[in-house]
CSV table of C-alpha atoms and ligand atoms in Angstrom, one decimal:
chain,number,residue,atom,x,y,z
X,17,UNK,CA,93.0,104.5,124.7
X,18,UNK,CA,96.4,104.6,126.9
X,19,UNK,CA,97.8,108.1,127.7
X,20,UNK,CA,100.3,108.8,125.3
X,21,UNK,CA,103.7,107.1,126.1
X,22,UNK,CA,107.0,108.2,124.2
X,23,UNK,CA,110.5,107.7,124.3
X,24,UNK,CA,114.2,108.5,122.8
X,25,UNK,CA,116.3,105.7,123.0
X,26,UNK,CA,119.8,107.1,121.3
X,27,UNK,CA,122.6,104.3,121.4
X,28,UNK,CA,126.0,105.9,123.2
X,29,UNK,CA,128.4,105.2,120.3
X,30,UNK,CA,128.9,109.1,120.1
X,31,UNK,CA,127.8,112.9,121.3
X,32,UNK,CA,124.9,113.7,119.9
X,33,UNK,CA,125.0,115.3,115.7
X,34,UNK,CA,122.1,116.5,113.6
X,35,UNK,CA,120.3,113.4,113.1
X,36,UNK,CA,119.9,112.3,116.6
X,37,UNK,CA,118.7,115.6,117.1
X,38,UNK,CA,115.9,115.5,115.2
X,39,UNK,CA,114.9,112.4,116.5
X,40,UNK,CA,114.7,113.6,120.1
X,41,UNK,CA,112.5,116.8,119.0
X,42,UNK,CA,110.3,114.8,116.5
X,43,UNK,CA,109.9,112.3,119.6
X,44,UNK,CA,109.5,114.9,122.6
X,45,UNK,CA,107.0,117.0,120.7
X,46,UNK,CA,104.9,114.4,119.9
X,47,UNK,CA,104.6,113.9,123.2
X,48,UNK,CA,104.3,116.9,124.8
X,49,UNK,CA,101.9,117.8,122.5
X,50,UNK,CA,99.5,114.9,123.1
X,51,UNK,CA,100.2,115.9,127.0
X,52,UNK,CA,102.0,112.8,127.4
X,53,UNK,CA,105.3,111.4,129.0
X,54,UNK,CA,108.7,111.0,127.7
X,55,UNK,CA,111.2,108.6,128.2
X,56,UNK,CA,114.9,108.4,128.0
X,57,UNK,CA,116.4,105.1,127.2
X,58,UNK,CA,120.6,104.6,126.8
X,59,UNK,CA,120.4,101.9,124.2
X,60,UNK,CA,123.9,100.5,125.4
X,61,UNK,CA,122.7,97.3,124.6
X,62,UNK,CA,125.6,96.6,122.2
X,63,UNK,CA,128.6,97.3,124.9
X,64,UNK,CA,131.5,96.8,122.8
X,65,UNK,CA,130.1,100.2,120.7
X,66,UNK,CA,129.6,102.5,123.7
X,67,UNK,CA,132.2,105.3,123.5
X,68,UNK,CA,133.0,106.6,127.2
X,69,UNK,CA,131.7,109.5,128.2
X,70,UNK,CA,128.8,109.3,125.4
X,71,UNK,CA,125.8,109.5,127.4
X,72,UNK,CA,127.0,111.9,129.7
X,73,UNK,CA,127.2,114.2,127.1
X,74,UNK,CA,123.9,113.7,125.5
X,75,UNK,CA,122.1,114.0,128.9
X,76,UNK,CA,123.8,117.5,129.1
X,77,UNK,CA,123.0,118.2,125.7
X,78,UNK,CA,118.9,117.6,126.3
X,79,UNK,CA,119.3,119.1,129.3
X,80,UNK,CA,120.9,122.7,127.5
X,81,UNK,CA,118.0,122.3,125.4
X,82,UNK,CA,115.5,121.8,127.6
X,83,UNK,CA,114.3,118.1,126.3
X,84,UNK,CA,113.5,117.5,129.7
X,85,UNK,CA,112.4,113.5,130.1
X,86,UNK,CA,110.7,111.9,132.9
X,87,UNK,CA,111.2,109.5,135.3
X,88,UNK,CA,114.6,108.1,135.7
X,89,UNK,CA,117.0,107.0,132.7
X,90,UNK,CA,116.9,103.6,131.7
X,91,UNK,CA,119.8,102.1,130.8
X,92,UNK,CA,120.1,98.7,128.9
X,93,UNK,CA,123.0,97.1,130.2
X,94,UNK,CA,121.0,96.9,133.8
X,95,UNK,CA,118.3,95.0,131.9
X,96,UNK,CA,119.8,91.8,130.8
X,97,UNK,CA,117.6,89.8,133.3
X,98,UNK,CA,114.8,91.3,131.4
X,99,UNK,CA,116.0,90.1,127.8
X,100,UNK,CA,117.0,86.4,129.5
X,101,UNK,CA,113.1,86.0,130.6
X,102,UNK,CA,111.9,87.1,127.4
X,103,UNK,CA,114.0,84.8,125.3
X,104,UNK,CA,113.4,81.9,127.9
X,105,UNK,CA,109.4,82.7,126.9
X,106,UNK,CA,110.5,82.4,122.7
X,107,UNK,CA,112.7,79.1,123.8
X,108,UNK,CA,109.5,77.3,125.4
X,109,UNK,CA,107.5,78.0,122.7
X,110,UNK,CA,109.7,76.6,120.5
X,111,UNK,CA,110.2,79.7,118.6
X,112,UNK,CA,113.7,80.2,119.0
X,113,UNK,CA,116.6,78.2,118.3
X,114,UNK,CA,120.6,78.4,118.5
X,115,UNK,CA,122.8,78.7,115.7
X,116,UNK,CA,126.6,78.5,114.9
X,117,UNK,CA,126.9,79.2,111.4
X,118,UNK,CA,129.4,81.9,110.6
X,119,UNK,CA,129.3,84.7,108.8
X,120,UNK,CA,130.9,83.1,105.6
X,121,UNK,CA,128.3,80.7,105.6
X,122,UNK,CA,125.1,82.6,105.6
X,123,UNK,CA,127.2,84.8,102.6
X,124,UNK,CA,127.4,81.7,100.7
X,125,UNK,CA,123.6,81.5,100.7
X,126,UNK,CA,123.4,84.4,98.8
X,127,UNK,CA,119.9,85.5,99.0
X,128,UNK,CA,119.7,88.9,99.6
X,129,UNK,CA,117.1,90.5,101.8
X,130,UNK,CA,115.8,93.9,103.1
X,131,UNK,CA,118.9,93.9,105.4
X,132,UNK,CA,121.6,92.1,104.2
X,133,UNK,CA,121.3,87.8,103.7
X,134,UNK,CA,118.3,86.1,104.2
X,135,UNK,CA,119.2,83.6,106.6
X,136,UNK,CA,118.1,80.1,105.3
X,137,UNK,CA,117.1,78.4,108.4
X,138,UNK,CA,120.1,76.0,108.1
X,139,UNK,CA,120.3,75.2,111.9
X,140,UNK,CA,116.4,75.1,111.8
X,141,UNK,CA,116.6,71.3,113.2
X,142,UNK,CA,120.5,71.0,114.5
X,143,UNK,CA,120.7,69.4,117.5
X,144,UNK,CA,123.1,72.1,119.2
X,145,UNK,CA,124.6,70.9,122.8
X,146,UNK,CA,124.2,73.8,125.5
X,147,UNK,CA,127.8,74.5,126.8
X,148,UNK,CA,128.7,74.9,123.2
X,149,UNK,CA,128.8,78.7,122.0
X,150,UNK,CA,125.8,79.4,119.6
X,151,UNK,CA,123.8,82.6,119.0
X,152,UNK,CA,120.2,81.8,119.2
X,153,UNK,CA,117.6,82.7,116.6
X,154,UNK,CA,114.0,83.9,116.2
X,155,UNK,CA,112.4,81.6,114.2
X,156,UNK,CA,109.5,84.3,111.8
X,157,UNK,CA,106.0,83.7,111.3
X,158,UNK,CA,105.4,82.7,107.3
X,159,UNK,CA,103.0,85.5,105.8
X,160,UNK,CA,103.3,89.6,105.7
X,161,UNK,CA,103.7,91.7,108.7
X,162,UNK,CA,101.9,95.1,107.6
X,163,UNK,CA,101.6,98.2,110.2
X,164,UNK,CA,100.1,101.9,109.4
X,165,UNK,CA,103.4,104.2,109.8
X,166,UNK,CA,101.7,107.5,111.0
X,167,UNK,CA,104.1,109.6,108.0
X,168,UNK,CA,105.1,106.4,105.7
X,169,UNK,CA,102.0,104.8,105.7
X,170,UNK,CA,101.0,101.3,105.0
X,171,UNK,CA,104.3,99.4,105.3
X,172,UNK,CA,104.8,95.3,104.9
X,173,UNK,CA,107.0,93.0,104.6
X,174,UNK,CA,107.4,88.9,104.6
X,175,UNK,CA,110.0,88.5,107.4
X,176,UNK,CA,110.4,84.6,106.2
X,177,UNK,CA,111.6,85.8,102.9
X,178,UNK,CA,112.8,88.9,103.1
X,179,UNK,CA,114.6,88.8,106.5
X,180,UNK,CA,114.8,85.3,107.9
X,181,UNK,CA,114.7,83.9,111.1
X,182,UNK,CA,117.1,86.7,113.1
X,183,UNK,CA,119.3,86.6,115.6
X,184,UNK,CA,117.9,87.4,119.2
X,185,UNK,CA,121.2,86.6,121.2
X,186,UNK,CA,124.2,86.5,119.6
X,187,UNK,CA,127.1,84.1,120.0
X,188,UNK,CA,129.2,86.4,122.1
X,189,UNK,CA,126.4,86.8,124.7
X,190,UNK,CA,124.8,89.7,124.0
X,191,UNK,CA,121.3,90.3,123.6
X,192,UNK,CA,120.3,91.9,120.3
X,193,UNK,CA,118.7,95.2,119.4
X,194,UNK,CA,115.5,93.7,117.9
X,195,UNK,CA,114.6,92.0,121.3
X,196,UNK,CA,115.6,94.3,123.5
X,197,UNK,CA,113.9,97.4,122.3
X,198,UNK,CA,110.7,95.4,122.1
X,199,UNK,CA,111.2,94.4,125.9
X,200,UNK,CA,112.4,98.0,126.8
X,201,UNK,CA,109.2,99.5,125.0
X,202,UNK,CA,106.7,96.9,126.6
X,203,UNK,CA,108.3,97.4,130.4
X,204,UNK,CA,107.6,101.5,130.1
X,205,UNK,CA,104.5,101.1,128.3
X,206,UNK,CA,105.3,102.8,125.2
X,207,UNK,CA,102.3,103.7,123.3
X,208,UNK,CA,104.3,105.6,120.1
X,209,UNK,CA,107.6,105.0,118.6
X,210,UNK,CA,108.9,108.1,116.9
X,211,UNK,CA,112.5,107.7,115.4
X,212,UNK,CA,113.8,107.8,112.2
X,213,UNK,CA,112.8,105.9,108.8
X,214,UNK,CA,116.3,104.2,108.6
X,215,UNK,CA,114.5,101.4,111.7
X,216,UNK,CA,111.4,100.8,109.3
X,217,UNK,CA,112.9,97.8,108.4
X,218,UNK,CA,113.2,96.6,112.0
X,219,UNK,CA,110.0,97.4,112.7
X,220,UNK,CA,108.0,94.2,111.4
X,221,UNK,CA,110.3,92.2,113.4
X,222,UNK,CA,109.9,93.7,116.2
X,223,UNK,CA,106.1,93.6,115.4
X,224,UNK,CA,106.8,90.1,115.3
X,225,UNK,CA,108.3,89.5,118.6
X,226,UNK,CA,105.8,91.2,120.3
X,227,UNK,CA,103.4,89.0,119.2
X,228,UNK,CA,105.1,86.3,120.0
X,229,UNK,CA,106.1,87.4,123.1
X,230,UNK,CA,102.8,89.0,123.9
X,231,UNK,CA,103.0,92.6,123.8
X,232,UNK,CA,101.0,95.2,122.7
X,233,UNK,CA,102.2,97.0,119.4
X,234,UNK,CA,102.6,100.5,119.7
X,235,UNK,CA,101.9,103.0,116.7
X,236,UNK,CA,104.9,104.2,114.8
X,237,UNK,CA,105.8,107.5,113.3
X,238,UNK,CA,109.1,106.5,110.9
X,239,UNK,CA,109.8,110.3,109.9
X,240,UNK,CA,113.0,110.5,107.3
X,241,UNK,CA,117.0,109.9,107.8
X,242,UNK,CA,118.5,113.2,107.2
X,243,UNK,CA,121.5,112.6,104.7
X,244,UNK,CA,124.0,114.5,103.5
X,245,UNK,CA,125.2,113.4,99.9
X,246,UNK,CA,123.4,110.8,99.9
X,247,UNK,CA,125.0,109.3,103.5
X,248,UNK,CA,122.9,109.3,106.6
X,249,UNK,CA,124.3,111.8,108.9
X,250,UNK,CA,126.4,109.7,111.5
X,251,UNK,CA,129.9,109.7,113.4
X,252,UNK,CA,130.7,108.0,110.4
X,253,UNK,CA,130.6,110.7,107.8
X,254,UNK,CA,131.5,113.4,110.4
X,255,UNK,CA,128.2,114.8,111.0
X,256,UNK,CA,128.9,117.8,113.4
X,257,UNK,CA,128.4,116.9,117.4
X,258,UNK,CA,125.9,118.9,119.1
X,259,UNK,CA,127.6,119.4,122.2
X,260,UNK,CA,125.7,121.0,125.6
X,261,UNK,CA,126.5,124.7,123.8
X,262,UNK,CA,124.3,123.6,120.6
X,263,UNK,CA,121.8,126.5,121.3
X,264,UNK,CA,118.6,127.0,119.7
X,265,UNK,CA,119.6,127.2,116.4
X,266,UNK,CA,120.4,123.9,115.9
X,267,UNK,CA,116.0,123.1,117.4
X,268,UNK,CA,115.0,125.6,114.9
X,269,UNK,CA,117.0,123.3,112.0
X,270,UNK,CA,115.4,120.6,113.5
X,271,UNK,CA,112.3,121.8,112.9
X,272,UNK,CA,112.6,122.7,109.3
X,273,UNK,CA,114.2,119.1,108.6
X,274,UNK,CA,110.7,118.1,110.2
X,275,UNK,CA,108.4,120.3,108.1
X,276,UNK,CA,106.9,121.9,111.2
X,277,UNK,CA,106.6,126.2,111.2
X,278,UNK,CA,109.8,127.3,112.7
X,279,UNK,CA,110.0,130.2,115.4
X,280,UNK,CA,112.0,133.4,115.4
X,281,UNK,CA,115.0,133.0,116.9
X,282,UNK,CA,114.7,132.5,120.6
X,283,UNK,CA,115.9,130.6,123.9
X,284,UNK,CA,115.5,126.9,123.2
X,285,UNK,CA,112.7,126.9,126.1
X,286,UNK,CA,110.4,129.5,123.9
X,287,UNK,CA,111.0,127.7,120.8
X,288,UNK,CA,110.1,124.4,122.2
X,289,UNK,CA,107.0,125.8,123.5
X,290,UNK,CA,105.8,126.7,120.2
X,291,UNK,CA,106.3,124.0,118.4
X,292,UNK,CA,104.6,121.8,120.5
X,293,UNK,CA,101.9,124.0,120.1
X,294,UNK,CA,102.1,124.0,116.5
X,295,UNK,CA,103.4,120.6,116.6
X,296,UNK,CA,101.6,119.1,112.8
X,297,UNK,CA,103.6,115.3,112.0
X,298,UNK,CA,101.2,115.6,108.7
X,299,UNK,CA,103.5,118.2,107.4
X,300,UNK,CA,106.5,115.7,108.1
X,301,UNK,CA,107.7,114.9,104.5
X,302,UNK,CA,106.6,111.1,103.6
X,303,UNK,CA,110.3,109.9,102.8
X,304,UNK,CA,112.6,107.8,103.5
X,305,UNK,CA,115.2,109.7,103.5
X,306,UNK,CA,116.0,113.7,102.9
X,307,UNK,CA,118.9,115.9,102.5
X,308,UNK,CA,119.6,118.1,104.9
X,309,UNK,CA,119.9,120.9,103.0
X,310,UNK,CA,116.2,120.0,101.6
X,311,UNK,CA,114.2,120.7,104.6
X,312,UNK,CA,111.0,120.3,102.9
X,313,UNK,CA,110.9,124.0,101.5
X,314,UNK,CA,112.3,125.3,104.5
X,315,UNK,CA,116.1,127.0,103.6
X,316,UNK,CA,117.8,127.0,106.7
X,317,UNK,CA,121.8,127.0,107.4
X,318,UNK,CA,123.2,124.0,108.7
X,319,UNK,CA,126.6,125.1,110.1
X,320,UNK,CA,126.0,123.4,112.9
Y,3,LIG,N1,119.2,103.2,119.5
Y,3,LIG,C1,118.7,103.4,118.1
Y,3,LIG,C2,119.5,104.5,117.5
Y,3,LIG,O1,120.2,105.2,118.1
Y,3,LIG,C3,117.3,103.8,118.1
Y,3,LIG,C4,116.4,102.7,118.4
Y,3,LIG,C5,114.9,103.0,118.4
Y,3,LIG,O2,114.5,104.2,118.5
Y,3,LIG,O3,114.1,102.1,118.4
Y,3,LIG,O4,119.5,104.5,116.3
């Protein structure tokens, strides 16, 4: 079996907040406990999101913390040649195609699907000339996708019926999540995907691309979105920033969210040394999602 591969791949729309957090512990501890390497990947794929000054701060903030990564950070926006070649492969197998319906289009079809409308395959056969802007589509394999989710379990889903063929390059020239995360993963040789439950969904289509693209699949460990009323914590609903002064506290409320045994208080270097040594993802609650204040049994205070 390949030596243990990881990676945290947090998208710069924002400083880091509670559930980011969480994803960087869940993912470094899984490595360093199987003695493995970590990877840290700026998912500024989607440019007109980034918010300057965004990934400086959450470098500083792992870096307080002591999530130390290795190797250099990988950053999408130097990757585009990357996508281009990958999407040239789906193009001459005929499994991609481009596409200029609109929004108000796909709406008006109606059907909807595990992430918004299933899109009907409309430009499926349309004859679209090459100067003319278009995004470009994945077109799915018919049948279920299944994978074994290391906390959720046996997950699977019909991308031709509950997704549709997606988009892989949209109109505006950007390349989109699903394919580049797939091509990121593949290039450092990711072996396990930790992150949170709110990307199970996305995960048989990237499944899918991989395939196609022919790529190992990596085994995932979905653990759940930490909400607050209800809401997954994000920028959106003013989840606290955890800023380069977050301090231990805020790894020792990580690791109640995550189920695990949770130190004394300590320097984040101590504390981080013991849970990867008691590091247990079976005691990760199987959920989808979880309040924050739930922490699987585990009070803690979240005035973070
Ligand atoms: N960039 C994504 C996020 O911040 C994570 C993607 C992934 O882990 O695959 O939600």
């Amino acid at each position: 079996m390949a030596a243990y591969v990881g990676r945290f791949a947090p998208s710069p729309t924002g400083p880091l907040h509670f559930g980011s957090l969480v994803a960087a512990v869940a993912s470094w501890l899984d490595a360093r406990a199987a003695g493995g390497r970590w990877h840290l990947r700026i998912e500024d794929v989607d440019e007109p999101r980034t918010v300057p000054g965004a990934e400086d701060e959450i470098l500083r903030t792992l870096e307080a913390l002591g999530l130390a990564w290795d190797g250099p950070v990988v950053r999408q926006r130097e990757r585009t040649a990357r996508y281009r070649e990958a999407l040239e492969k789906l193009r001459r197998q005929g499994l991609a195609y481009r596409c200029r319906c609109s929004r108000r289009e796909i709406a008006d079809s109606g059907v909807h699907g595990v992430d918004g409308i299933v899109y009907p395959g409309t430009c499926r056969h349309a004859a679209i000339p090459e100067g003319m802007p278009a995004a470009t589509r994945f077109l799915v394999p018919a049948g279920p996708i299944a994978f074994d989710d290391r906390v959720q379990g046996l997950v699977s889903q019909r991308l031709d019926s509950e997704v549709g063929d997606f988009v892989v390059h949209r109109r505006d020239g950007l390349f989109a999540y699903q394919l580049a995360v797939v091509v990121d993963d593949a290039d450092l040789g990711v072996t396990d995907v930790v992150r949170g439950a709110d990307l199970l969904d996305s995960t048989p289509r990237q499944i899918a691309l991989q395939r196609a693209l022919g790529l190992a699949t990596p085994r995932y460990l979905h653990f759940p979105v930490a909400t607050r009323g209800g809401e997954k914590l994000s920028k959106q609903t003013l989840a606290p920033a955890l800023g380069p002064d977050a301090g231990s506290q805020a790894l020792r409320a990580a690791l109640a969210f995550l189920g695990q045994a949770v130190p004394p208080p300590a320097p984040a270097a101590e504390i981080l040394a013991e849970a990867s040594r008691g590091w247990d993802p079976a005691r990760i609650p199987p959920r989808r999602s979880l309040e924050v204040t739930e922490g699987n049994g585990n009070r803690y205070p979240l005035d973070l």
